Short mmCIF file of C-alpha atoms in Angstrom, two decimals:
data_model
loop_
_atom_site.label_atom_id
_atom_site.label_comp_id
_atom_site.label_asym_id
_atom_site.label_seq_id
_atom_site.Cartn_x
_atom_site.Cartn_y
_atom_site.Cartn_z
CA MET A 1 116.40 81.84 136.28
CA SER A 2 120.07 80.77 135.28
CA GLN A 3 121.41 84.82 133.91
CA VAL A 4 122.30 82.82 130.16
CA GLU A 5 118.47 82.63 129.91
CA GLY A 6 117.62 85.99 129.79
CA SER A 7 114.99 88.18 131.96
CA TRP A 8 112.45 87.98 129.48
CA GLY A 9 112.26 83.99 130.11
CA GLY A 10 109.07 82.21 132.09
CA TYR A 11 106.59 81.93 130.02
CA HIS A 12 108.02 78.92 127.58
CA PRO A 13 110.58 76.86 129.16
CA GLN A 14 111.43 75.27 125.58
CA LYS A 15 111.95 78.68 123.86
CA ASP A 16 114.01 80.05 127.65
CA ARG A 17 116.57 77.11 126.73
CA LEU A 18 116.84 77.60 123.36
CA ARG A 19 117.88 81.48 123.72
CA GLY A 20 120.43 79.94 126.10
CA GLU A 21 121.51 77.42 123.73
CA ILE A 22 121.78 80.01 121.15
CA TRP A 23 123.55 83.08 123.32
CA GLN A 24 126.21 80.42 124.85
CA ARG A 25 126.74 79.36 120.79
CA LEU A 26 127.09 82.53 119.69
CA LYS A 27 129.86 83.76 122.41
CA GLN A 28 132.06 80.22 122.42
CA GLU A 29 132.06 80.22 118.83
CA GLY A 30 133.33 84.19 118.85
CA VAL A 31 130.77 85.04 116.67
CA ALA A 32 128.65 87.50 118.99
CA VAL A 33 129.27 91.70 118.92
CA GLY A 34 129.13 92.43 122.37
CA ASP A 35 127.36 89.96 124.88
CA PRO A 36 124.38 88.50 123.06
CA VAL A 37 122.69 87.65 126.94
CA ASP A 38 119.37 89.28 127.19
CA ARG A 39 119.61 91.05 123.45
CA ILE A 40 118.37 90.55 120.10
CA PRO A 41 122.54 89.38 119.75
CA ASN A 42 124.30 91.58 116.98
CA PHE A 43 126.74 89.15 115.66
CA VAL A 44 129.87 89.22 113.83
CA GLY A 45 128.90 89.63 109.40
CA ALA A 46 125.23 91.84 109.88
CA GLY A 47 126.66 94.47 107.66
CA GLU A 48 126.70 91.64 104.62
CA ALA A 49 123.34 89.78 105.66
CA ALA A 50 122.00 93.70 105.90
CA VAL A 51 123.08 94.11 101.49
CA ARG A 52 122.22 90.36 100.51
CA LEU A 53 118.83 91.51 102.38
CA ALA A 54 118.84 94.07 99.71
CA SER A 55 119.78 92.31 97.22
CA LEU A 56 115.90 90.92 97.25
CA ASP A 57 112.95 91.82 94.68
CA VAL A 58 111.11 92.25 98.19
CA TRP A 59 113.62 94.88 100.21
CA GLN A 60 114.03 96.28 96.55
CA GLN A 61 109.82 96.77 95.61
CA ALA A 62 109.71 98.45 98.98
CA LYS A 63 109.18 102.10 100.08
CA THR A 64 108.14 101.69 103.40
CA VAL A 65 109.98 99.52 105.57
CA LYS A 66 109.54 99.13 109.72
CA CYS A 67 112.54 97.84 111.63
CA ASN A 68 113.36 96.77 115.22
CA PRO A 69 115.86 98.79 116.88
CA ASP A 70 117.82 96.49 118.01
CA SER A 71 121.94 96.33 116.86
CA PRO A 72 122.42 93.54 114.32
CA GLN A 73 119.40 95.62 112.14
CA ILE A 74 121.59 98.82 112.55
CA PRO A 75 122.76 98.37 108.62
CA VAL A 76 119.53 97.02 107.58
CA ARG A 77 118.22 100.73 108.78
CA LEU A 78 121.25 102.37 107.52
CA ARG A 79 120.57 100.94 104.43
CA ALA A 80 116.67 101.92 104.08
CA LEU A 81 117.88 105.37 104.61
CA GLN A 82 120.33 105.25 102.35
CA GLU A 83 118.33 104.40 99.76
CA GLY A 84 115.45 106.42 100.15
CA LYS A 85 112.64 104.52 102.33
CA ARG A 86 110.71 105.32 104.79
CA LEU A 87 111.75 103.74 107.70
CA TYR A 88 109.37 103.28 111.02
CA MET A 89 111.37 101.74 113.67
CA ALA A 90 109.26 100.83 117.16
CA VAL A 91 109.89 102.44 120.42
CA PRO A 92 112.00 99.72 122.12
CA ARG A 93 109.95 98.74 124.71
CA LEU A 94 106.63 100.09 122.93
CA THR A 95 107.24 102.77 126.22
CA ASP A 96 105.34 105.48 124.00
CA ALA A 97 101.54 105.48 123.21
CA ARG A 98 103.45 106.82 119.48
CA CYS A 99 104.72 103.45 119.85
CA PHE A 100 106.91 104.05 116.10
CA VAL A 101 109.61 106.93 115.23
CA GLU A 102 109.51 107.34 111.23
CA LEU A 103 112.80 108.56 110.25
CA THR A 104 113.61 109.50 106.05
CA ALA A 105 116.70 110.71 104.49
CA GLU A 106 115.46 113.49 102.96
CA GLY A 107 114.35 114.58 106.26
CA LEU A 108 117.28 114.14 107.69
CA GLN A 109 119.94 115.58 105.35
CA GLU A 110 118.01 118.96 105.86
CA LYS A 111 118.60 119.03 109.14
CA GLN A 112 122.06 117.89 108.37
CA ILE A 113 122.01 114.70 110.57
CA PRO A 114 124.56 112.25 109.25
CA LEU A 115 122.43 108.61 108.45
CA GLU A 116 124.75 106.44 110.03
CA GLN A 117 124.24 108.11 113.50
CA VAL A 118 120.45 107.53 112.94
CA ALA A 119 120.20 104.05 112.69
CA ILE A 120 121.50 104.07 115.54
CA ALA A 121 118.40 103.41 117.84
CA HIS A 122 118.85 105.90 120.42
CA HIS A 123 120.03 108.50 117.94
CA ALA A 124 117.00 107.69 116.24
CA LEU A 125 114.26 108.37 119.11
CA SER A 126 116.36 112.20 119.01
CA TYR A 127 116.21 112.42 115.41
CA GLY A 128 113.00 111.11 114.23
CA ARG A 129 109.42 112.07 114.87
CA LEU A 130 107.56 109.72 116.68
CA VAL A 131 104.16 109.13 115.13
CA SER A 132 100.47 108.10 115.66
CA PHE A 133 99.34 104.76 113.54
CA ALA A 134 97.34 107.31 111.81
CA GLN A 135 99.74 109.12 110.40
CA MET A 136 101.86 106.02 109.58
CA GLN A 137 101.44 104.87 105.85
CA PRO A 138 101.31 100.73 105.10
CA ILE A 139 104.40 99.14 105.14
CA ASP A 140 105.88 96.94 102.62
CA LEU A 141 108.08 95.34 104.51
CA ALA A 142 109.06 94.31 108.29
CA VAL A 143 111.99 93.30 109.94
CA VAL A 144 111.97 91.88 113.12
CA GLY A 145 115.18 90.82 115.64
CA CYS A 146 115.39 87.33 116.41
CA VAL A 147 117.46 85.06 118.98
CA ALA A 148 116.53 81.80 117.09
CA VAL A 149 114.99 80.97 114.00
CA ALA A 150 113.81 77.78 111.63
CA ARG A 151 113.88 77.02 108.24
CA ASN A 152 109.43 76.76 108.12
CA GLY A 153 109.72 80.43 109.45
CA GLY A 154 108.99 79.61 113.22
CA ARG A 155 110.97 82.29 115.08
CA THR A 156 111.82 83.47 118.51
CA GLY A 157 112.96 87.06 119.91
CA LYS A 158 114.04 87.77 123.89
CA GLY A 159 110.87 86.34 124.76
CA ALA A 160 109.48 89.45 125.53
CA GLY A 161 106.93 89.35 122.93
CA PHE A 162 107.34 92.95 121.16
CA ALA A 163 107.90 91.84 117.50
CA ASP A 164 104.22 89.90 117.38
CA LEU A 165 102.73 92.73 119.27
CA GLU A 166 104.16 95.11 116.95
CA LEU A 167 103.01 93.59 113.89
CA ALA A 168 99.17 92.26 115.43
CA MET A 169 98.71 96.38 115.81
CA LEU A 170 99.69 96.94 112.88
CA ARG A 171 97.60 94.47 111.19
CA MET A 172 94.62 95.26 113.66
CA LEU A 173 94.85 98.87 111.96
CA GLY A 174 95.21 97.76 108.50
CA LEU A 175 99.28 98.98 108.15
CA VAL A 176 100.25 95.63 107.80
CA GLN A 177 98.65 92.54 105.44
CA ALA A 178 98.25 89.24 105.60
CA THR A 179 100.64 89.22 102.78
CA THR A 180 103.51 91.80 104.11
CA PRO A 181 106.45 90.01 104.18
CA ILE A 182 108.36 89.37 107.30
CA VAL A 183 112.28 88.91 107.31
CA THR A 184 115.24 89.04 109.51
CA THR A 185 119.25 89.04 109.36
CA VAL A 186 120.43 86.45 111.79
CA HIS A 187 123.84 84.87 111.87
CA PRO A 188 123.91 80.60 110.38
CA LEU A 189 124.17 79.95 114.19
CA GLN A 190 120.55 80.77 115.11
CA ILE A 191 119.08 78.84 112.90
CA VAL A 192 117.55 75.46 114.41
CA ALA A 193 115.53 72.67 113.58
CA ASP A 194 111.74 73.45 113.25
CA GLU A 195 110.74 71.14 115.86
CA ARG A 196 112.92 73.31 118.63
CA LEU A 197 110.74 76.36 118.14
CA PRO A 198 106.61 75.96 118.13
CA MET A 199 104.84 78.80 117.06
CA LEU A 200 101.70 79.09 118.89
CA PRO A 201 98.50 80.77 116.97
CA HIS A 202 99.67 84.18 118.04
CA ASP A 203 103.32 83.68 117.00
CA TRP A 204 104.20 85.72 113.54
CA LEU A 205 106.20 83.76 110.61
CA LEU A 206 109.09 84.64 108.74
CA ASN A 207 109.04 84.94 105.03
CA TRP A 208 112.74 85.14 104.39
CA VAL A 209 115.94 84.11 107.00
CA VAL A 210 119.00 86.12 105.60
CA THR A 211 122.79 85.65 106.62
CA ALA A 212 125.99 87.08 105.48
CA GLN A 213 125.94 83.80 103.63
CA ASP A 214 122.06 82.87 102.09
CA ALA A 215 118.56 84.07 101.85
CA ILE A 216 116.25 81.35 102.39
CA ALA A 217 112.76 81.69 101.25
CA ILE A 218 109.68 80.69 103.25
CA SER A 219 106.55 79.50 102.77
CA PRO A 220 104.21 80.17 105.68
CA THR A 221 102.65 76.97 107.21
CA ARG A 222 99.88 78.44 108.25
CA PRO A 223 98.03 81.80 107.68
CA GLN A 224 99.59 84.96 109.91
CA PRO A 225 97.74 86.38 113.04
CA THR A 226 94.69 88.67 111.88
CA GLY A 227 95.57 91.57 114.88
CA LEU A 228 96.36 91.08 118.78
CA ASP A 229 94.63 88.53 120.40
CA TRP A 230 93.98 89.97 124.23
CA ASP A 231 93.08 86.14 125.77
CA THR A 232 97.50 85.88 124.78
CA ILE A 233 99.00 89.12 126.31
CA ARG A 234 99.87 89.19 129.67
CA PRO A 235 99.40 90.90 133.00
CA GLU A 236 102.16 93.41 132.79
CA GLN A 237 102.14 93.86 128.84
CA TYR A 238 99.15 95.01 129.34
CA GLN A 239 100.07 97.47 132.33
CA ARG A 240 103.75 98.85 130.98
CA ILE A 241 102.73 98.85 127.26
CA PRO A 242 100.12 102.54 126.85
CA ILE A 243 99.08 101.80 123.64
CA LEU A 244 97.70 98.25 124.81
CA GLN A 245 95.08 100.17 127.40
CA GLN A 246 93.84 102.37 124.29
CA LEU A 247 93.52 99.56 121.65
CA ARG A 248 91.77 97.87 123.83
CA ARG A 249 89.67 100.63 124.52
CA ALA A 250 89.06 101.34 121.75
CA SER A 251 87.99 97.70 120.61
CA ILE A 252 84.61 98.01 121.26
CA SER A 253 83.38 100.11 119.31
CA GLY A 254 85.46 99.46 116.33
CA PHE A 255 87.87 101.78 114.46
CA GLY A 256 90.63 101.91 111.63
CA SER A 257 94.41 103.45 111.58
CA LYS A 258 92.16 106.29 110.85
CA ASP A 259 90.09 107.15 113.71
CA PHE A 260 91.99 105.23 116.28
CA PRO A 261 91.43 107.40 119.68
CA GLY A 262 94.51 110.05 120.43
CA ASN A 263 95.28 110.32 116.65
#
């Protein structure tokens, strides 16, 4: 595997190639902030895209927002906190069984912690509160990081599958619904033709793609996944993500977010 294809690849050659092309294109056009390879790429205009996202009704109506921990969504996380929304940020790589950090402006301001500081992922981990599923509120809007997106709702991240796993777990436990808006902020160069992004049944579709210049509303062509598909979870995901092991053990008896073992 060449470096430009990223260390998370190897499971879907078409998506691997596409990610490599996007990373290279962002670098060549000078719109990447930092090295985009192997990352959800930060981009010129990320702040403006967050402002455009905040103008949408789906954002303004949301009281609780889930957001990915990547750099291009720092302005999104900051905006959520500034507007008094409850923010859940996924723990990078889901390495803790309590795999979300809860952040509220009220709690942070009581501790005199600047919101601008906590919008950065490693500070969020230091100052936020790790929460179990039982401690979480239902999510009104989910923000995901993307390397490439399509106007039919198709998306791909780095190739590790974290976003799909997070949403599937939250759906399984009733914290995300079939109608919960799924949005992303990207650079226009990350938007590709629909046929370039094949989507599998366990892949979650976007409802909005937001750039600094535009907000693209999408009507998904199929229902969102109803939960985890154990047949598609890779062995290394199961081994490295503690919450998957707990969910698997609990799934045979049936549970909800309020009676999940360990909560």
